[in-house]
Short mmCIF file of C-alpha atoms and ligand atoms in Angstrom, two decimals:
data_model
loop_
_atom_site.label_atom_id
_atom_site.label_comp_id
_atom_site.label_asym_id
_atom_site.label_seq_id
_atom_site.Cartn_x
_atom_site.Cartn_y
_atom_site.Cartn_z
CA MET A 1 8.82 -30.46 8.23
CA THR A 2 6.42 -27.66 9.21
CA THR A 3 4.21 -25.79 6.86
CA ALA A 4 3.41 -22.29 7.35
CA LYS A 5 0.07 -20.52 7.81
CA ILE A 6 -0.93 -18.77 4.53
CA ILE A 7 -2.26 -15.36 5.28
CA ASP A 8 -5.21 -15.04 3.05
CA GLY A 9 -4.95 -11.40 1.64
CA LYS A 10 -7.89 -11.64 -0.38
CA ALA A 11 -10.11 -12.78 2.27
CA PHE A 12 -8.67 -10.26 4.69
CA ALA A 13 -9.20 -7.38 2.13
CA ALA A 14 -13.00 -8.44 1.65
CA LYS A 15 -13.15 -8.20 5.45
CA VAL A 16 -11.65 -4.64 5.37
CA ARG A 17 -13.93 -3.48 2.48
CA ALA A 18 -16.98 -4.93 4.45
CA ARG A 19 -16.01 -2.83 7.54
CA VAL A 20 -15.43 0.22 5.18
CA ALA A 21 -18.90 -0.30 3.46
CA GLY A 22 -20.41 -0.29 7.02
CA HIS A 23 -18.83 2.78 7.89
CA VAL A 24 -20.04 4.68 4.94
CA ALA A 25 -23.54 3.33 5.22
CA ARG A 26 -23.58 4.83 8.66
CA LEU A 27 -22.00 8.16 7.48
CA LYS A 28 -25.03 8.57 5.02
CA GLU A 29 -27.64 7.59 7.48
CA GLU A 30 -26.52 9.45 10.63
CA HIS A 31 -24.74 12.41 8.86
CA GLY A 32 -26.01 12.65 5.22
CA ILE A 33 -22.45 12.35 4.18
CA THR A 34 -20.82 10.40 1.37
CA PRO A 35 -17.32 9.81 1.18
CA GLY A 36 -15.92 10.76 -2.23
CA LEU A 37 -12.63 9.41 -3.90
CA ALA A 38 -11.17 11.31 -7.06
CA VAL A 39 -8.81 9.27 -9.05
CA VAL A 40 -6.62 11.16 -11.59
CA LEU A 41 -4.87 9.15 -14.63
CA VAL A 42 -2.65 10.84 -17.03
CA GLY A 43 -1.93 9.00 -20.30
CA GLU A 44 -2.76 5.50 -21.28
CA ASP A 45 -0.29 3.13 -19.40
CA PRO A 46 -2.24 -0.25 -19.71
CA ALA A 47 -1.29 -1.34 -16.15
CA SER A 48 -2.29 2.01 -14.71
CA GLN A 49 -5.60 1.81 -16.56
CA VAL A 50 -6.57 -1.66 -15.15
CA TYR A 51 -5.64 0.01 -11.43
CA VAL A 52 -7.79 2.93 -11.91
CA ARG A 53 -10.77 0.57 -13.23
CA ASN A 54 -10.67 -1.59 -10.08
CA LYS A 55 -10.28 1.27 -7.93
CA GLY A 56 -13.49 3.05 -9.33
CA LYS A 57 -15.18 -0.23 -9.13
CA GLN A 58 -14.27 -0.99 -5.57
CA THR A 59 -14.91 2.57 -4.37
CA ALA A 60 -18.53 2.37 -5.85
CA GLU A 61 -19.09 -1.14 -4.31
CA ALA A 62 -18.18 0.49 -0.87
CA GLY A 63 -21.06 2.96 -1.29
CA MET A 64 -18.75 6.04 -1.82
CA ALA A 65 -18.66 8.33 -4.64
CA SER A 66 -15.90 7.83 -7.17
CA PHE A 67 -14.83 10.63 -9.42
CA GLU A 68 -12.60 9.62 -12.44
CA HIS A 69 -10.39 12.31 -14.25
CA LYS A 70 -8.68 10.79 -17.34
CA LEU A 71 -6.21 13.37 -18.95
CA ASP A 72 -4.33 13.12 -22.14
CA ALA A 73 -0.76 11.80 -22.04
CA GLU A 74 0.39 15.41 -23.27
CA THR A 75 -1.68 17.32 -20.60
CA PRO A 76 0.60 20.28 -19.64
CA GLU A 77 1.56 20.60 -15.92
CA ALA A 78 -0.26 23.71 -15.48
CA ASP A 79 -3.74 21.93 -16.38
CA LEU A 80 -3.08 19.04 -13.88
CA MET A 81 -2.22 21.41 -11.20
CA ALA A 82 -5.46 23.38 -11.79
CA LEU A 83 -7.33 20.18 -11.68
CA ILE A 84 -5.88 19.42 -8.36
CA ALA A 85 -6.65 22.77 -6.98
CA ARG A 86 -10.35 22.18 -8.03
CA LEU A 87 -10.40 18.77 -6.33
CA ASN A 88 -8.65 20.34 -3.13
CA ALA A 89 -11.48 23.00 -3.05
CA ASP A 90 -14.52 20.40 -3.89
CA PRO A 91 -16.06 19.54 -0.45
CA ALA A 92 -17.52 16.26 -2.21
CA VAL A 93 -13.99 15.07 -2.79
CA HIS A 94 -12.52 13.61 0.58
CA GLY A 95 -9.56 11.73 -1.19
CA ILE A 96 -7.43 12.64 -4.15
CA LEU A 97 -5.06 9.92 -5.95
CA VAL A 98 -2.92 10.78 -8.70
CA GLN A 99 -2.06 7.52 -10.53
CA LEU A 100 1.79 7.04 -10.69
CA PRO A 101 3.91 6.90 -12.86
CA LEU A 102 3.29 10.06 -14.39
CA PRO A 103 4.49 10.82 -18.19
CA GLY A 104 7.83 12.07 -18.06
CA HIS A 105 7.08 15.77 -18.74
CA LEU A 106 5.28 16.01 -15.41
CA ASP A 107 7.15 16.65 -12.09
CA ALA A 108 5.63 13.83 -9.95
CA ASP A 109 6.79 15.32 -6.49
CA LEU A 110 5.29 18.91 -7.33
CA VAL A 111 2.05 17.31 -8.30
CA ILE A 112 1.73 14.99 -5.33
CA ASN A 113 2.83 18.12 -2.98
CA ALA A 114 -0.08 20.09 -4.47
CA ILE A 115 -2.60 17.77 -3.18
CA ASP A 116 -4.27 18.93 0.07
CA PRO A 117 -2.46 16.68 2.55
CA ALA A 118 -5.77 15.82 4.28
CA LYS A 119 -7.06 14.42 1.07
CA ASP A 120 -3.65 12.75 0.16
CA VAL A 121 -5.15 9.27 0.56
CA ASP A 122 -2.00 7.65 -1.04
CA GLY A 123 0.23 9.28 1.99
CA PHE A 124 2.93 10.37 -0.57
CA HIS A 125 2.48 13.99 0.29
CA ILE A 126 5.71 15.36 2.07
CA SER A 127 3.58 16.51 5.07
CA ASN A 128 2.17 13.05 5.46
CA VAL A 129 5.68 11.60 5.20
CA GLY A 130 6.87 13.99 8.02
CA LEU A 131 3.61 13.22 10.24
CA LEU A 132 4.20 9.33 9.89
CA GLY A 133 7.95 9.75 10.72
CA THR A 134 7.23 11.84 13.83
CA GLY A 135 4.74 9.32 14.98
CA GLN A 136 1.73 11.77 14.51
CA LYS A 137 -1.56 11.28 12.70
CA ALA A 138 -0.81 10.90 9.14
CA MET A 139 -2.49 9.69 5.97
CA VAL A 140 -0.53 6.43 5.65
CA PRO A 141 0.59 4.86 2.33
CA CYS A 142 -1.95 2.18 1.45
CA THR A 143 0.59 -0.91 0.59
CA PRO A 144 2.45 -0.74 4.01
CA LEU A 145 -0.84 0.01 5.86
CA GLY A 146 -2.20 -3.26 4.50
CA CYS A 147 0.87 -5.09 5.52
CA LEU A 148 0.67 -3.59 8.99
CA MET A 149 -3.19 -4.83 9.40
CA MET A 150 -2.21 -8.37 8.29
CA LEU A 151 0.60 -8.42 10.93
CA ARG A 152 -1.48 -6.99 13.56
CA ASP A 153 -4.20 -9.54 12.77
CA HIS A 154 -1.91 -12.49 12.79
CA HIS A 155 0.18 -11.37 15.98
CA GLY A 156 -1.83 -9.11 17.88
CA ALA A 157 0.80 -6.89 19.59
CA LEU A 158 4.14 -6.63 17.51
CA SER A 159 6.08 -4.90 20.20
CA GLY A 160 9.61 -6.12 20.81
CA MET A 161 9.72 -8.26 17.47
CA GLU A 162 12.80 -7.90 15.26
CA ALA A 163 11.54 -6.90 11.88
CA VAL A 164 13.51 -6.69 8.65
CA VAL A 165 12.36 -4.79 5.80
CA VAL A 166 14.13 -5.38 2.54
CA GLY A 167 13.57 -2.53 0.14
CA ARG A 168 13.90 1.27 1.03
CA SER A 169 11.49 2.88 -1.54
CA ASN A 170 9.31 5.92 -0.36
CA ILE A 171 6.19 3.97 -1.40
CA VAL A 172 6.74 0.84 0.35
CA GLY A 173 10.06 0.13 2.38
CA LYS A 174 10.46 3.28 4.28
CA PRO A 175 6.90 3.78 5.35
CA MET A 176 6.85 0.15 6.31
CA ALA A 177 9.59 0.52 8.50
CA GLN A 178 8.16 3.48 10.21
CA LEU A 179 4.97 1.72 10.85
CA LEU A 180 6.78 -1.33 12.35
CA LEU A 181 8.65 1.12 14.56
CA GLY A 182 5.69 2.82 15.70
CA ASP A 183 4.48 -0.53 16.85
CA SER A 184 7.58 -1.01 18.83
CA CYS A 185 9.54 -3.70 16.71
CA THR A 186 13.30 -3.47 16.40
CA VAL A 187 13.53 -2.44 12.69
CA THR A 188 16.31 -3.05 10.16
CA ILE A 189 15.87 -1.66 6.78
CA ALA A 190 18.00 -3.76 4.03
CA HIS A 191 18.86 -2.35 0.54
CA SER A 192 20.94 -3.27 -2.41
CA ARG A 193 24.20 -2.45 -0.53
CA THR A 194 23.20 -4.31 2.36
CA ARG A 195 26.20 -6.70 3.45
CA ASP A 196 25.30 -10.27 4.09
CA LEU A 197 21.73 -9.96 3.50
CA ALA A 198 20.99 -13.48 4.17
CA GLU A 199 22.31 -13.08 7.69
CA VAL A 200 20.27 -10.04 8.18
CA CYS A 201 17.15 -11.64 6.95
CA ARG A 202 17.65 -14.65 9.14
CA ARG A 203 17.36 -12.56 12.46
CA ALA A 204 13.75 -11.38 11.50
CA ASP A 205 10.78 -12.45 13.33
CA ILE A 206 8.98 -10.21 10.66
CA LEU A 207 10.48 -10.30 7.41
CA VAL A 208 8.98 -7.76 4.75
CA ALA A 209 10.24 -8.19 1.13
CA ALA A 210 9.75 -5.26 -1.02
CA VAL A 211 12.49 -5.25 -3.77
CA GLY A 212 10.81 -6.18 -7.13
CA ARG A 213 13.21 -9.25 -7.95
CA PRO A 214 11.42 -12.51 -8.54
CA GLU A 215 11.90 -15.23 -5.91
CA MET A 216 15.20 -13.49 -4.76
CA ILE A 217 14.76 -14.50 -1.08
CA PRO A 218 15.07 -18.46 -0.44
CA GLY A 219 13.79 -20.25 2.39
CA ASP A 220 17.13 -20.59 3.97
CA TRP A 221 17.16 -16.96 4.76
CA VAL A 222 13.90 -17.07 6.79
CA LYS A 223 14.17 -17.65 10.46
CA PRO A 224 12.09 -20.89 11.24
CA GLY A 225 8.60 -19.73 12.37
CA ALA A 226 9.07 -16.11 11.12
CA THR A 227 6.28 -14.28 9.50
CA VAL A 228 6.91 -13.37 5.94
CA ILE A 229 5.14 -10.65 4.20
CA ASP A 230 5.87 -10.56 0.50
CA VAL A 231 5.16 -7.41 -1.28
CA GLY A 232 6.82 -7.97 -4.62
CA ILE A 233 4.95 -8.47 -7.72
CA ASN A 234 7.08 -9.87 -10.60
CA ARG A 235 5.88 -10.97 -13.76
CA VAL A 236 7.99 -14.19 -15.03
CA GLU A 237 7.66 -16.58 -18.05
CA ARG A 238 7.25 -20.21 -17.01
CA ASP A 239 6.42 -22.89 -19.36
CA GLY A 240 5.45 -20.55 -22.11
CA LYS A 241 3.00 -18.81 -19.67
CA THR A 242 3.29 -15.63 -17.73
CA LYS A 243 3.10 -15.98 -14.06
CA LEU A 244 3.17 -13.72 -11.04
CA VAL A 245 5.68 -14.35 -8.42
CA GLY A 246 6.72 -12.49 -5.31
CA ASP A 247 10.31 -11.34 -4.06
CA VAL A 248 10.42 -14.67 -1.69
CA ASP A 249 10.81 -18.17 -3.18
CA PHE A 250 7.50 -19.32 -1.89
CA ASP A 251 7.91 -22.98 -2.10
CA SER A 252 10.95 -23.18 0.02
CA ALA A 253 9.91 -20.36 2.35
CA VAL A 254 6.69 -21.93 3.27
CA ALA A 255 8.32 -24.95 4.50
CA VAL A 256 10.19 -22.83 7.28
CA ALA A 257 8.12 -19.81 8.05
CA GLY A 258 5.45 -19.59 10.61
CA ALA A 259 3.21 -17.54 8.39
CA ILE A 260 3.45 -16.32 4.81
CA THR A 261 1.52 -14.08 2.27
CA PRO A 262 1.21 -15.68 -1.04
CA VAL A 263 1.62 -13.78 -4.43
CA PRO A 264 -0.90 -13.42 -5.83
CA GLY A 265 -3.61 -12.96 -3.07
CA GLY A 266 -1.68 -11.67 -0.29
CA VAL A 267 -0.43 -8.11 -0.03
CA GLY A 268 -2.01 -6.96 -3.52
CA PRO A 269 -5.66 -7.00 -2.56
CA MET A 270 -5.03 -5.07 0.67
CA THR A 271 -3.61 -1.99 -1.23
CA ILE A 272 -7.10 -0.81 -2.78
CA ALA A 273 -8.86 -1.98 0.36
CA CYS A 274 -6.75 0.40 2.30
CA LEU A 275 -6.98 3.15 -0.16
CA LEU A 276 -10.94 2.97 0.59
CA ALA A 277 -10.18 2.75 4.38
CA ASN A 278 -7.94 5.96 4.01
CA THR A 279 -10.92 7.89 2.05
CA VAL A 280 -13.32 6.94 4.87
CA THR A 281 -10.70 8.01 7.52
CA ALA A 282 -9.94 11.34 5.57
CA CYS A 283 -13.75 11.91 5.33
CA CYS A 284 -14.21 11.51 9.12
CA ARG A 285 -11.23 13.74 9.77
CA ALA A 286 -12.62 16.52 7.47
CA HIS A 287 -16.01 16.39 9.17
CA GLY A 288 -14.67 16.16 12.85
CA LEU A 289 -16.16 12.89 13.24
CA ALA A 290 -14.79 9.68 15.06
CA GLU A 291 -12.55 7.53 12.75
CA PRO A 292 -13.40 3.90 11.96
CA GLU A 293 -11.67 1.51 14.34
CA GLY A 294 -9.02 -0.86 13.08
CA LEU A 295 -8.83 1.02 9.65
CA THR A 296 -5.88 3.29 10.46
CA ALA A 297 -2.26 2.82 11.81
P1 LIG B 301 11.67 0.06 -5.68
O1 LIG B 301 12.13 -0.30 -7.18
O2 LIG B 301 11.15 1.49 -5.70
O3 LIG B 301 12.60 -0.03 -4.73
C1 LIG B 301 13.12 -1.49 -4.49
C2 LIG B 301 14.07 -1.52 -3.23
O4 LIG B 301 14.71 -3.05 -3.36
C3 LIG B 301 15.27 -0.47 -3.33
O5 LIG B 301 15.28 0.23 -2.13
C4 LIG B 301 16.29 -1.46 -3.80
O6 LIG B 301 17.69 -0.98 -3.14
C5 LIG B 301 16.09 -2.78 -3.07
N1 LIG B 301 16.83 -3.74 -3.73
C6 LIG B 301 16.91 -3.85 -5.23
N2 LIG B 301 17.81 -5.00 -5.52
C7 LIG B 301 17.93 -5.56 -4.33
C8 LIG B 301 18.89 -6.59 -3.83
N3 LIG B 301 19.57 -7.37 -4.72
N4 LIG B 301 19.06 -6.76 -2.65
C9 LIG B 301 18.42 -6.03 -1.51
N5 LIG B 301 17.74 -5.00 -1.92
C10 LIG B 301 17.50 -4.80 -3.13
O7 LIG B 301 10.35 -0.81 -5.57
P2 LIG B 301 8.97 -0.43 -4.90
O8 LIG B 301 9.14 -0.42 -3.41
O9 LIG B 301 8.13 0.35 -5.61
O10 LIG B 301 8.36 -1.94 -5.02
C11 LIG B 301 8.84 -3.09 -4.57
C12 LIG B 301 8.07 -4.30 -5.11
O11 LIG B 301 6.76 -4.32 -4.48
C13 LIG B 301 7.77 -4.49 -6.47
O12 LIG B 301 7.81 -6.01 -7.02
C14 LIG B 301 6.61 -3.83 -6.73
O13 LIG B 301 5.86 -4.33 -7.95
C15 LIG B 301 5.83 -4.36 -5.41
N6 LIG B 301 4.64 -3.36 -5.13
C16 LIG B 301 3.57 -4.10 -4.78
C17 LIG B 301 2.29 -3.41 -4.14
C18 LIG B 301 1.14 -4.16 -3.87
O14 LIG B 301 0.20 -3.58 -3.93
N7 LIG B 301 1.37 -5.37 -3.52
C19 LIG B 301 2.46 -1.77 -4.27
C20 LIG B 301 3.59 -1.23 -4.44
C21 LIG B 301 4.84 -2.07 -4.97
P3 LIG B 301 18.39 0.53 -3.30
O15 LIG B 301 17.52 1.45 -2.76
O16 LIG B 301 19.64 0.22 -2.53
O17 LIG B 301 18.43 0.49 -4.86
#
């Protein structure tokens, strides 16, 4: 029985952050520019508070300016829109991220589409979605960008490979499929209505799982030697403890795959690293400077 190579997302994310920090230092030294990231949090969702804290910490560690805006859960939409307009106009802010989900009275599409697309480091603005879909220079959503970086690092060129993405969300599945298509994979997007999902998965050289169902994909859905990227983050109770598991049944898949990302420690750490990468990219574009190598799609 073979055992897959474990793709260490934690170590790879540390490398990406180091590359970002190096570029930030050069921007300061050679151009007197400090890239800045503004994060807007509305309300007190505990998971969002943890994400925002980590984002702020890692932004500062990379040498960038971090601006945190914490707004009351009852904040009227007009106040949030006014803050976004101020951040759009602020030359010290190169990236703006509005932490999702927003409280129910706020229209997330309206809010995201109010961000200047050039500062939309989450890549969710409709202009960036369109640019990515048409193969033009876009701000690319962080999680799929992280997956693409890991795949390129492992395989080199992806051209001609069969890729199956399970999940069609706007945040992960669809942009992931666009990126793989951009790298000349033959791409299938599967979802809850896909017929014979097991057979569809079995043809994948690259299998990306972005479903949100604990250990839904067993090892016998994986083609021998395939690369498995598990985006899922699911909390389950095991032996009286809360444990994080992916969408792939790691123990059976690791015996079949050629390479696999673990959960935790796979895709997860890459997401914030790519947010920092996108902020540096946005800063370079804003100042007409060369973009850092290997940090964009
Ligand atoms: P969504 O809930 O938005 O989308 C889930 C997708 O999975 C949908 O397209 C849905 O299909 C599909 N799906 C659901 N059930 C099945 C099934 N039985 N068979 C096939 N497809 C199915 O989730 P996200 O894309 O936002 O997130 C997916 C996972 O990734 C979650 O676990 C999330 O926590 C994790 N995540 C991790 C990140 C990270 O940093 N590592 C970042 C973002 C997400 P349909 O459209 O037909 O309903």
